[in-house]
Amino acid sequence: MERRISGRTGMFCLIGTPVGHSGSPAMYNYSFQNKGLDYAYLAYDIPLEKTEEAVQALRVLGCKGFNVTMPCKTKVAELVDELSDAAKLIGACNTVVVKDGKLYGNNTDGMGFVRNLKENGVDVKGKKMTIMGAGGAATAVQVQSALDGAVKISIFNRDDEFYANAERTKAKIKEMLPECDVNVYHLEDTEKLYAEIKDSDILVNATKVGMKPLDEQSLVEDKSVFRPDLVVADVVYNPKETKFVKEAKEAGCKVAVGGIGMLLWQGAAAFKLFTGEDMPTDEVYELFF
Ligand code: NAD
C-alpha cells in the first residue's frame, strides 16, 4: 500500500454514519489495485448535520467521487450540481462523481437490482412487477425498473410511515414515465396481493422482512402463488437466502434470487461511474461477499 500511494493518487471515499463496518474500502481499493488505477478509497464518519461541510471539504480536496450511505443520501441529493434521472426520482444519491469541479449525483441501488436480474437471465423491460416495500431500497428498485421499461408496477406496503412514500413514488413515476402504470395497495389486503402476484412476471420483497431479526418471516404465506415462471427476487442480503427466496425455490420458481447480487452490482455500477472501467466482480465477490 505504501508503495502504491503517491503524491498523485486520486481520492475516492464513503460518507455517512456508521461506516466502520463498511466493506466498501476493501472492495474499491482491491479493485483499483487489480485494475492498475492510481486511486485510494477511505470511509469518513459523517453525521447528517455535517453533510454540507463534508461535501464542501471534498470539493476543496479535489476528491474524484464518493459514495453516500445513511443518513446523508437525501441531503447530498440537494447539494450536488446535477442529478441522474434515477437519483432525481428517488430523491437520494449513493454515488457522486466529481468532474471539472462539478458534482454529479447518481443512485446505483436500482441499477444493481436490475443488473442482478439480468445476470440471472431476466430483463425487466415489458414486465409486470409486484414490489413489496416503500423504503429506500424499494423506491430505488421501483424507479429503476420503471426507467428500464417495466410496464406495470404494483406496490404493496403495510400501513406505516412508508406508505405515503409509495404514493409519492407513484406520482413521480407517473409524471416522468407515464407509460409505466404504477398502483399502490395495502399489504394487509392479502387477497389483492395474491391477485396481483398472479398477474405479474416478477415478485420482489424490498422490505426488511427476512432480514435479522425478521429472518423467520416471509410476507408471502400462501406458497401456491409461487408458479415456475414467476421470477422472485429479494433485496435482503443477510441472510444470503431468505425464507421468501428459499420457499419460492422449493415451490419450483425457476429464478429466485437474494439481495447479495444487487449489493455487488450496485458497487460495480458505482465503480464504472467513478473509473469508466468494469469492476473485477468475480474476484470481488469471492473475496469480500
Ligand atoms: P427502510 O427502512 O427504508 O424501509 C423499510 C421497509 O420495510 C418499509 O417498506 C417498511 O414498511 C417495511 N417493513 C419493515 N418491517 C416490516 C414488517 N414487519 N412487515 C412488513 N413490512 C415491513 O429500509 P431499506 O433501506 O429500504 O432496507 C430494506 C432492506 O433492503 C434491508 O434488509 C436492507 O439491508 C436491504 N437493502 C439491500 C440492498 C442491496 O443492495 N441488496 C440495498 C439497500 C438495502
PDB file of C-alpha atoms in Angstrom, residues 7-282:
ATOM      1  CA  GLY A   7       1.536  12.418  -4.289  1.00  0.00           C
ATOM      2  CA  ARG A   8      -0.629  11.979  -7.384  1.00  0.00           C
ATOM      3  CA  THR A   9      -3.005   9.317  -6.081  1.00  0.00           C
ATOM      4  CA  GLY A  10      -6.656  10.281  -6.609  1.00  0.00           C
ATOM      5  CA  MET A  11      -9.072  10.027  -3.685  1.00  0.00           C
ATOM      6  CA  PHE A  12     -12.498   8.382  -3.514  1.00  0.00           C
ATOM      7  CA  CYS A  13     -14.436   7.825  -0.306  1.00  0.00           C
ATOM      8  CA  LEU A  14     -17.624   6.911   1.526  1.00  0.00           C
ATOM      9  CA  ILE A  15     -19.525   9.343   3.764  1.00  0.00           C
ATOM     10  CA  GLY A  16     -22.325   8.627   6.248  1.00  0.00           C
ATOM     11  CA  THR A  17     -22.577   7.054   9.692  1.00  0.00           C
ATOM     12  CA  PRO A  18     -21.842   4.426  10.876  1.00  0.00           C
ATOM     13  CA  VAL A  19     -19.210   3.444   8.301  1.00  0.00           C
ATOM     14  CA  GLY A  20     -16.733   1.495  10.437  1.00  0.00           C
ATOM     15  CA  HIS A  21     -18.249  -1.853   9.378  1.00  0.00           C
ATOM     16  CA  SER A  22     -18.346  -0.959   5.668  1.00  0.00           C
ATOM     17  CA  GLY A  23     -16.845  -3.363   3.155  1.00  0.00           C
ATOM     18  CA  SER A  24     -16.549  -0.594   0.531  1.00  0.00           C
ATOM     19  CA  PRO A  25     -12.910   0.478   1.232  1.00  0.00           C
ATOM     20  CA  ALA A  26     -11.664  -3.113   0.851  1.00  0.00           C
ATOM     21  CA  MET A  27     -13.774  -3.705  -2.268  1.00  0.00           C
ATOM     22  CA  TYR A  28     -12.743  -0.488  -4.060  1.00  0.00           C
ATOM     23  CA  ASN A  29      -9.048  -0.494  -3.030  1.00  0.00           C
ATOM     24  CA  TYR A  30      -8.714  -4.095  -4.180  1.00  0.00           C
ATOM     25  CA  SER A  31     -10.381  -3.210  -7.490  1.00  0.00           C
ATOM     26  CA  PHE A  32      -8.186  -0.119  -8.032  1.00  0.00           C
ATOM     27  CA  GLN A  33      -5.079  -2.224  -7.480  1.00  0.00           C
ATOM     28  CA  ASN A  34      -6.393  -5.061  -9.642  1.00  0.00           C
ATOM     29  CA  LYS A  35      -7.017  -2.604 -12.489  1.00  0.00           C
ATOM     30  CA  GLY A  36      -3.731  -0.717 -12.001  1.00  0.00           C
ATOM     31  CA  LEU A  37      -5.572   2.524 -11.169  1.00  0.00           C
ATOM     32  CA  ASP A  38      -3.772   5.160  -9.085  1.00  0.00           C
ATOM     33  CA  TYR A  39      -6.661   5.764  -6.675  1.00  0.00           C
ATOM     34  CA  ALA A  40      -7.359   5.156  -2.971  1.00  0.00           C
ATOM     35  CA  TYR A  41     -10.668   4.874  -1.066  1.00  0.00           C
ATOM     36  CA  LEU A  42     -11.398   5.751   2.577  1.00  0.00           C
ATOM     37  CA  ALA A  43     -14.541   5.919   4.755  1.00  0.00           C
ATOM     38  CA  TYR A  44     -15.439   9.060   6.718  1.00  0.00           C
ATOM     39  CA  ASP A  45     -17.927   9.016   9.583  1.00  0.00           C
ATOM     40  CA  ILE A  46     -20.209  11.980   8.803  1.00  0.00           C
ATOM     41  CA  PRO A  47     -23.437  12.688  10.724  1.00  0.00           C
ATOM     42  CA  LEU A  48     -26.372  14.302   8.895  1.00  0.00           C
ATOM     43  CA  GLU A  49     -25.725  17.801  10.274  1.00  0.00           C
ATOM     44  CA  LYS A  50     -22.141  17.754   8.933  1.00  0.00           C
ATOM     45  CA  THR A  51     -23.102  16.645   5.395  1.00  0.00           C
ATOM     46  CA  GLU A  52     -22.907  20.068   3.795  1.00  0.00           C
ATOM     47  CA  GLU A  53     -19.495  20.831   5.330  1.00  0.00           C
ATOM     48  CA  ALA A  54     -18.205  17.389   4.327  1.00  0.00           C
ATOM     49  CA  VAL A  55     -19.330  17.811   0.705  1.00  0.00           C
ATOM     50  CA  GLN A  56     -17.717  21.268   0.583  1.00  0.00           C
ATOM     51  CA  ALA A  57     -14.492  19.825   2.015  1.00  0.00           C
ATOM     52  CA  LEU A  58     -14.484  17.047  -0.595  1.00  0.00           C
ATOM     53  CA  ARG A  59     -14.861  19.671  -3.324  1.00  0.00           C
ATOM     54  CA  VAL A  60     -11.887  21.639  -1.926  1.00  0.00           C
ATOM     55  CA  LEU A  61      -9.740  18.499  -1.569  1.00  0.00           C
ATOM     56  CA  GLY A  62     -10.305  17.536  -5.183  1.00  0.00           C
ATOM     57  CA  CYS A  63     -11.967  14.237  -4.293  1.00  0.00           C
ATOM     58  CA  LYS A  64     -12.762  12.392  -7.541  1.00  0.00           C
ATOM     59  CA  GLY A  65     -16.001  10.851  -6.327  1.00  0.00           C
ATOM     60  CA  PHE A  66     -17.744   9.481  -3.270  1.00  0.00           C
ATOM     61  CA  ASN A  67     -20.366   7.020  -2.142  1.00  0.00           C
ATOM     62  CA  VAL A  68     -23.047   8.088   0.309  1.00  0.00           C
ATOM     63  CA  THR A  69     -24.758   5.959   2.916  1.00  0.00           C
ATOM     64  CA  MET A  70     -27.403   6.700   5.555  1.00  0.00           C
ATOM     65  CA  PRO A  71     -28.251   9.239   6.872  1.00  0.00           C
ATOM     66  CA  CYS A  72     -26.714  11.546   4.233  1.00  0.00           C
ATOM     67  CA  LYS A  73     -28.268  10.249   0.979  1.00  0.00           C
ATOM     68  CA  THR A  74     -31.197  12.691   0.731  1.00  0.00           C
ATOM     69  CA  LYS A  75     -29.177  15.711   1.860  1.00  0.00           C
ATOM     70  CA  VAL A  76     -26.452  15.001  -0.718  1.00  0.00           C
ATOM     71  CA  ALA A  77     -29.110  14.914  -3.460  1.00  0.00           C
ATOM     72  CA  GLU A  78     -29.891  18.542  -2.526  1.00  0.00           C
ATOM     73  CA  LEU A  79     -26.212  19.579  -2.587  1.00  0.00           C
ATOM     74  CA  VAL A  80     -24.948  18.232  -5.928  1.00  0.00           C
ATOM     75  CA  ASP A  81     -24.896  20.244  -9.168  1.00  0.00           C
ATOM     76  CA  GLU A  82     -26.708  17.680 -11.326  1.00  0.00           C
ATOM     77  CA  LEU A  83     -28.789  14.553 -10.676  1.00  0.00           C
ATOM     78  CA  SER A  84     -29.306  11.454 -12.816  1.00  0.00           C
ATOM     79  CA  ASP A  85     -32.948  10.629 -13.607  1.00  0.00           C
ATOM     80  CA  ALA A  86     -32.879   7.785 -11.056  1.00  0.00           C
ATOM     81  CA  ALA A  87     -31.432   9.989  -8.292  1.00  0.00           C
ATOM     82  CA  LYS A  88     -33.982  12.717  -9.138  1.00  0.00           C
ATOM     83  CA  LEU A  89     -36.919  10.305  -8.934  1.00  0.00           C
ATOM     84  CA  ILE A  90     -35.620   8.534  -5.829  1.00  0.00           C
ATOM     85  CA  GLY A  91     -34.654  11.833  -4.173  1.00  0.00           C
ATOM     86  CA  ALA A  92     -31.423  10.321  -2.865  1.00  0.00           C
ATOM     87  CA  CYS A  93     -27.827   9.798  -4.017  1.00  0.00           C
ATOM     88  CA  ASN A  94     -25.489   6.946  -3.200  1.00  0.00           C
ATOM     89  CA  THR A  95     -22.783   7.784  -5.738  1.00  0.00           C
ATOM     90  CA  VAL A  96     -21.367  11.197  -6.634  1.00  0.00           C
ATOM     91  CA  VAL A  97     -18.871  11.706  -9.458  1.00  0.00           C
ATOM     92  CA  VAL A  98     -16.757  14.873  -9.423  1.00  0.00           C
ATOM     93  CA  LYS A  99     -15.764  16.174 -12.837  1.00  0.00           C
ATOM     94  CA  ASP A 100     -14.191  19.567 -13.557  1.00  0.00           C
ATOM     95  CA  GLY A 101     -15.281  20.718 -10.101  1.00  0.00           C
ATOM     96  CA  LYS A 102     -18.949  19.788 -10.667  1.00  0.00           C
ATOM     97  CA  LEU A 103     -20.774  17.164  -8.622  1.00  0.00           C
ATOM     98  CA  TYR A 104     -22.940  14.628 -10.490  1.00  0.00           C
ATOM     99  CA  GLY A 105     -25.305  12.655  -8.237  1.00  0.00           C
ATOM    100  CA  ASN A 106     -26.426   9.124  -9.111  1.00  0.00           C
ATOM    101  CA  ASN A 107     -28.251   6.268  -7.449  1.00  0.00           C
ATOM    102  CA  THR A 108     -26.930   2.813  -8.302  1.00  0.00           C
ATOM    103  CA  ASP A 109     -29.077   0.708  -5.911  1.00  0.00           C
ATOM    104  CA  GLY A 110     -31.792   0.115  -8.500  1.00  0.00           C
ATOM    105  CA  MET A 111     -29.169  -0.373 -11.227  1.00  0.00           C
ATOM    106  CA  GLY A 112     -27.681  -3.146  -9.074  1.00  0.00           C
ATOM    107  CA  PHE A 113     -31.093  -4.783  -8.728  1.00  0.00           C
ATOM    108  CA  VAL A 114     -31.813  -4.714 -12.476  1.00  0.00           C
ATOM    109  CA  ARG A 115     -28.299  -5.933 -13.344  1.00  0.00           C
ATOM    110  CA  ASN A 116     -28.587  -8.803 -10.852  1.00  0.00           C
ATOM    111  CA  LEU A 117     -31.783  -9.938 -12.576  1.00  0.00           C
ATOM    112  CA  LYS A 118     -30.051  -9.638 -15.961  1.00  0.00           C
ATOM    113  CA  GLU A 119     -27.204 -11.824 -14.716  1.00  0.00           C
ATOM    114  CA  ASN A 120     -29.926 -14.371 -13.941  1.00  0.00           C
ATOM    115  CA  GLY A 121     -31.411 -14.124 -17.435  1.00  0.00           C
ATOM    116  CA  VAL A 122     -34.298 -11.756 -16.639  1.00  0.00           C
ATOM    117  CA  ASP A 123     -34.968  -8.349 -18.238  1.00  0.00           C
ATOM    118  CA  VAL A 124     -37.495  -6.033 -16.530  1.00  0.00           C
ATOM    119  CA  LYS A 125     -38.380  -4.430 -19.894  1.00  0.00           C
ATOM    120  CA  GLY A 126     -42.023  -5.031 -20.748  1.00  0.00           C
ATOM    121  CA  LYS A 127     -42.657  -6.876 -17.464  1.00  0.00           C
ATOM    122  CA  LYS A 128     -45.372  -6.577 -14.813  1.00  0.00           C
ATOM    123  CA  MET A 129     -43.939  -6.394 -11.318  1.00  0.00           C
ATOM    124  CA  THR A 130     -45.312  -6.670  -7.796  1.00  0.00           C
ATOM    125  CA  ILE A 131     -42.959  -4.984  -5.334  1.00  0.00           C
ATOM    126  CA  MET A 132     -43.467  -5.176  -1.576  1.00  0.00           C
ATOM    127  CA  GLY A 133     -41.968  -2.204   0.274  1.00  0.00           C
ATOM    128  CA  ALA A 134     -41.738   1.579   0.033  1.00  0.00           C
ATOM    129  CA  GLY A 135     -38.499   2.448   1.855  1.00  0.00           C
ATOM    130  CA  GLY A 136     -35.109   3.346   0.386  1.00  0.00           C
ATOM    131  CA  ALA A 137     -34.316   0.051  -1.343  1.00  0.00           C
ATOM    132  CA  ALA A 138     -37.887  -0.411  -2.607  1.00  0.00           C
ATOM    133  CA  THR A 139     -38.033   3.092  -4.099  1.00  0.00           C
ATOM    134  CA  ALA A 140     -34.725   2.521  -5.912  1.00  0.00           C
ATOM    135  CA  VAL A 141     -35.988  -0.788  -7.325  1.00  0.00           C
ATOM    136  CA  GLN A 142     -39.326   0.735  -8.389  1.00  0.00           C
ATOM    137  CA  VAL A 143     -37.756   3.775 -10.072  1.00  0.00           C
ATOM    138  CA  GLN A 144     -35.008   1.887 -11.925  1.00  0.00           C
ATOM    139  CA  SER A 145     -37.455  -0.793 -13.075  1.00  0.00           C
ATOM    140  CA  ALA A 146     -39.719   1.947 -14.474  1.00  0.00           C
ATOM    141  CA  LEU A 147     -36.741   3.676 -16.137  1.00  0.00           C
ATOM    142  CA  ASP A 148     -35.687   0.348 -17.665  1.00  0.00           C
ATOM    143  CA  GLY A 149     -39.074  -0.349 -19.207  1.00  0.00           C
ATOM    144  CA  ALA A 150     -41.281  -2.244 -16.736  1.00  0.00           C
ATOM    145  CA  VAL A 151     -44.843  -1.646 -17.939  1.00  0.00           C
ATOM    146  CA  LYS A 152     -46.765  -2.169 -14.704  1.00  0.00           C
ATOM    147  CA  ILE A 153     -45.682  -1.934 -11.076  1.00  0.00           C
ATOM    148  CA  SER A 154     -47.957  -2.799  -8.156  1.00  0.00           C
ATOM    149  CA  ILE A 155     -46.539  -1.512  -4.886  1.00  0.00           C
ATOM    150  CA  PHE A 156     -47.685  -3.038  -1.601  1.00  0.00           C
ATOM    151  CA  ASN A 157     -46.742  -1.580   1.775  1.00  0.00           C
ATOM    152  CA  ARG A 158     -48.077  -2.007   5.264  1.00  0.00           C
ATOM    153  CA  ASP A 159     -49.895   0.907   6.850  1.00  0.00           C
ATOM    154  CA  ASP A 160     -46.814   2.574   8.367  1.00  0.00           C
ATOM    155  CA  GLU A 161     -44.779   5.754   7.837  1.00  0.00           C
ATOM    156  CA  PHE A 162     -43.505   4.445   4.475  1.00  0.00           C
ATOM    157  CA  TYR A 163     -46.944   4.107   2.853  1.00  0.00           C
ATOM    158  CA  ALA A 164     -47.088   7.788   1.842  1.00  0.00           C
ATOM    159  CA  ASN A 165     -43.684   7.328   0.238  1.00  0.00           C
ATOM    160  CA  ALA A 166     -45.186   4.740  -2.117  1.00  0.00           C
ATOM    161  CA  GLU A 167     -47.830   7.289  -3.160  1.00  0.00           C
ATOM    162  CA  ARG A 168     -45.078   9.865  -3.816  1.00  0.00           C
ATOM    163  CA  THR A 169     -43.110   7.373  -5.919  1.00  0.00           C
ATOM    164  CA  LYS A 170     -46.256   6.614  -7.918  1.00  0.00           C
ATOM    165  CA  ALA A 171     -46.818  10.337  -8.589  1.00  0.00           C
ATOM    166  CA  LYS A 172     -43.179  10.935  -9.592  1.00  0.00           C
ATOM    167  CA  ILE A 173     -43.035   7.951 -11.965  1.00  0.00           C
ATOM    168  CA  LYS A 174     -46.390   8.977 -13.467  1.00  0.00           C
ATOM    169  CA  GLU A 175     -45.006  12.432 -14.230  1.00  0.00           C
ATOM    170  CA  MET A 176     -41.656  11.358 -15.743  1.00  0.00           C
ATOM    171  CA  LEU A 177     -42.601   7.944 -17.181  1.00  0.00           C
ATOM    172  CA  PRO A 178     -46.367   7.953 -17.879  1.00  0.00           C
ATOM    173  CA  GLU A 179     -46.060   4.747 -19.931  1.00  0.00           C
ATOM    174  CA  CYS A 180     -45.402   2.800 -16.717  1.00  0.00           C
ATOM    175  CA  ASP A 181     -48.633   2.052 -14.827  1.00  0.00           C
ATOM    176  CA  VAL A 182     -47.981   2.272 -11.065  1.00  0.00           C
ATOM    177  CA  ASN A 183     -50.558   1.419  -8.396  1.00  0.00           C
ATOM    178  CA  VAL A 184     -50.269   1.372  -4.607  1.00  0.00           C
ATOM    179  CA  TYR A 185     -52.051  -1.069  -2.296  1.00  0.00           C
ATOM    180  CA  HIS A 186     -52.107  -2.030   1.365  1.00  0.00           C
ATOM    181  CA  LEU A 187     -50.004  -5.070   2.188  1.00  0.00           C
ATOM    182  CA  GLU A 188     -52.705  -6.093   4.673  1.00  0.00           C
ATOM    183  CA  ASP A 189     -55.026  -6.769   1.689  1.00  0.00           C
ATOM    184  CA  THR A 190     -53.614 -10.252   1.015  1.00  0.00           C
ATOM    185  CA  GLU A 191     -56.393 -11.100  -1.457  1.00  0.00           C
ATOM    186  CA  LYS A 192     -55.289  -8.176  -3.660  1.00  0.00           C
ATOM    187  CA  LEU A 193     -51.624  -9.078  -3.136  1.00  0.00           C
ATOM    188  CA  TYR A 194     -52.127 -12.641  -4.356  1.00  0.00           C
ATOM    189  CA  ALA A 195     -54.253 -11.453  -7.297  1.00  0.00           C
ATOM    190  CA  GLU A 196     -51.520  -9.023  -8.386  1.00  0.00           C
ATOM    191  CA  ILE A 197     -48.796 -11.691  -7.980  1.00  0.00           C
ATOM    192  CA  LYS A 198     -50.853 -13.992 -10.205  1.00  0.00           C
ATOM    193  CA  ASP A 199     -50.860 -11.286 -12.874  1.00  0.00           C
ATOM    194  CA  SER A 200     -47.126 -10.457 -12.507  1.00  0.00           C
ATOM    195  CA  ASP A 201     -43.917 -11.685 -14.145  1.00  0.00           C
ATOM    196  CA  ILE A 202     -41.681 -10.591 -11.257  1.00  0.00           C
ATOM    197  CA  LEU A 203     -42.313 -10.528  -7.477  1.00  0.00           C
ATOM    198  CA  VAL A 204     -39.936  -8.571  -5.238  1.00  0.00           C
ATOM    199  CA  ASN A 205     -39.538  -8.337  -1.492  1.00  0.00           C
ATOM    200  CA  ALA A 206     -37.997  -4.917  -0.850  1.00  0.00           C
ATOM    201  CA  THR A 207     -38.941  -4.691   2.839  1.00  0.00           C
ATOM    202  CA  LYS A 208     -36.861  -5.546   5.903  1.00  0.00           C
ATOM    203  CA  VAL A 209     -38.840  -8.760   6.373  1.00  0.00           C
ATOM    204  CA  GLY A 210     -36.457 -11.697   6.022  1.00  0.00           C
ATOM    205  CA  MET A 211     -33.522  -9.742   7.456  1.00  0.00           C
ATOM    206  CA  LYS A 212     -32.416 -10.470  11.000  1.00  0.00           C
ATOM    207  CA  PRO A 213     -34.268 -10.334  13.416  1.00  0.00           C
ATOM    208  CA  LEU A 214     -37.196 -10.926  10.998  1.00  0.00           C
ATOM    209  CA  ASP A 215     -35.398 -13.863   9.331  1.00  0.00           C
ATOM    210  CA  GLU A 216     -38.066 -16.395  10.328  1.00  0.00           C
ATOM    211  CA  GLN A 217     -40.674 -14.424   8.377  1.00  0.00           C
ATOM    212  CA  SER A 218     -41.855 -14.094   4.783  1.00  0.00           C
ATOM    213  CA  LEU A 219     -44.602 -11.769   3.535  1.00  0.00           C
ATOM    214  CA  VAL A 220     -45.939 -14.484   1.225  1.00  0.00           C
ATOM    215  CA  GLU A 221     -47.714 -17.096   3.320  1.00  0.00           C
ATOM    216  CA  ASP A 222     -49.671 -18.775   0.514  1.00  0.00           C
ATOM    217  CA  LYS A 223     -46.922 -20.689  -1.263  1.00  0.00           C
ATOM    218  CA  SER A 224     -49.277 -21.709  -4.075  1.00  0.00           C
ATOM    219  CA  VAL A 225     -48.578 -18.284  -5.662  1.00  0.00           C
ATOM    220  CA  PHE A 226     -45.032 -19.453  -6.475  1.00  0.00           C
ATOM    221  CA  ARG A 227     -45.513 -20.759 -10.026  1.00  0.00           C
ATOM    222  CA  PRO A 228     -42.450 -21.936 -12.041  1.00  0.00           C
ATOM    223  CA  ASP A 229     -42.404 -18.925 -14.377  1.00  0.00           C
ATOM    224  CA  LEU A 230     -42.738 -16.341 -11.577  1.00  0.00           C
ATOM    225  CA  VAL A 231     -39.388 -14.576 -11.080  1.00  0.00           C
ATOM    226  CA  VAL A 232     -38.782 -13.997  -7.375  1.00  0.00           C
ATOM    227  CA  ALA A 233     -36.214 -11.515  -6.017  1.00  0.00           C
ATOM    228  CA  ASP A 234     -35.308 -10.266  -2.563  1.00  0.00           C
ATOM    229  CA  VAL A 235     -33.298  -7.146  -1.704  1.00  0.00           C
ATOM    230  CA  VAL A 236     -32.371  -8.596   1.700  1.00  0.00           C
ATOM    231  CA  TYR A 237     -28.813  -9.984   1.639  1.00  0.00           C
ATOM    232  CA  ASN A 238     -28.373 -11.021   5.257  1.00  0.00           C
ATOM    233  CA  PRO A 239     -29.064 -13.957   5.368  1.00  0.00           C
ATOM    234  CA  LYS A 240     -27.919 -14.670   1.799  1.00  0.00           C
ATOM    235  CA  GLU A 241     -31.001 -16.831   1.256  1.00  0.00           C
ATOM    236  CA  THR A 242     -34.162 -15.515   2.934  1.00  0.00           C
ATOM    237  CA  LYS A 243     -37.186 -17.621   3.861  1.00  0.00           C
ATOM    238  CA  PHE A 244     -39.024 -15.935   0.959  1.00  0.00           C
ATOM    239  CA  VAL A 245     -36.393 -16.988  -1.622  1.00  0.00           C
ATOM    240  CA  LYS A 246     -35.965 -20.453  -0.117  1.00  0.00           C
ATOM    241  CA  GLU A 247     -39.707 -21.159  -0.211  1.00  0.00           C
ATOM    242  CA  ALA A 248     -40.005 -19.841  -3.778  1.00  0.00           C
ATOM    243  CA  LYS A 249     -37.200 -22.187  -4.895  1.00  0.00           C
ATOM    244  CA  GLU A 250     -38.759 -25.131  -3.058  1.00  0.00           C
ATOM    245  CA  ALA A 251     -42.105 -24.396  -4.719  1.00  0.00           C
ATOM    246  CA  GLY A 252     -40.432 -24.610  -8.146  1.00  0.00           C
ATOM    247  CA  CYS A 253     -39.758 -20.986  -9.180  1.00  0.00           C
ATOM    248  CA  LYS A 254     -37.012 -21.234 -11.795  1.00  0.00           C
ATOM    249  CA  VAL A 255     -35.451 -17.877 -10.904  1.00  0.00           C
ATOM    250  CA  ALA A 256     -35.367 -16.893  -7.210  1.00  0.00           C
ATOM    251  CA  VAL A 257     -32.516 -14.574  -6.217  1.00  0.00           C
ATOM    252  CA  GLY A 258     -31.378 -12.944  -2.980  1.00  0.00           C
ATOM    253  CA  GLY A 259     -30.091  -9.384  -2.478  1.00  0.00           C
ATOM    254  CA  ILE A 260     -26.347 -10.113  -2.413  1.00  0.00           C
ATOM    255  CA  GLY A 261     -26.062  -9.812  -6.200  1.00  0.00           C
ATOM    256  CA  MET A 262     -27.831  -6.426  -6.051  1.00  0.00           C
ATOM    257  CA  LEU A 263     -25.259  -5.296  -3.486  1.00  0.00           C
ATOM    258  CA  LEU A 264     -22.361  -6.460  -5.662  1.00  0.00           C
ATOM    259  CA  TRP A 265     -23.731  -4.891  -8.848  1.00  0.00           C
ATOM    260  CA  GLN A 266     -24.630  -1.539  -7.262  1.00  0.00           C
ATOM    261  CA  GLY A 267     -20.961  -1.310  -6.224  1.00  0.00           C
ATOM    262  CA  ALA A 268     -19.848  -2.345  -9.708  1.00  0.00           C
ATOM    263  CA  ALA A 269     -22.104   0.344 -11.225  1.00  0.00           C
ATOM    264  CA  ALA A 270     -20.533   2.979  -8.941  1.00  0.00           C
ATOM    265  CA  PHE A 271     -17.030   1.717  -9.867  1.00  0.00           C
ATOM    266  CA  LYS A 272     -17.904   2.130 -13.549  1.00  0.00           C
ATOM    267  CA  LEU A 273     -19.158   5.679 -12.955  1.00  0.00           C
ATOM    268  CA  PHE A 274     -16.016   6.506 -10.939  1.00  0.00           C
ATOM    269  CA  THR A 275     -13.391   4.996 -13.256  1.00  0.00           C
ATOM    270  CA  GLY A 276     -15.063   4.147 -16.562  1.00  0.00           C
ATOM    271  CA  GLU A 277     -13.857   0.560 -16.057  1.00  0.00           C
ATOM    272  CA  ASP A 278     -15.517  -2.710 -15.108  1.00  0.00           C
ATOM    273  CA  MET A 279     -15.036  -3.867 -11.538  1.00  0.00           C
ATOM    274  CA  PRO A 280     -13.457  -7.342 -11.296  1.00  0.00           C
ATOM    275  CA  THR A 281     -16.743  -8.654  -9.896  1.00  0.00           C
ATOM    276  CA  ASP A 282     -15.859 -12.372  -9.796  1.00  0.00           C
TER     277      ASP A 282
END
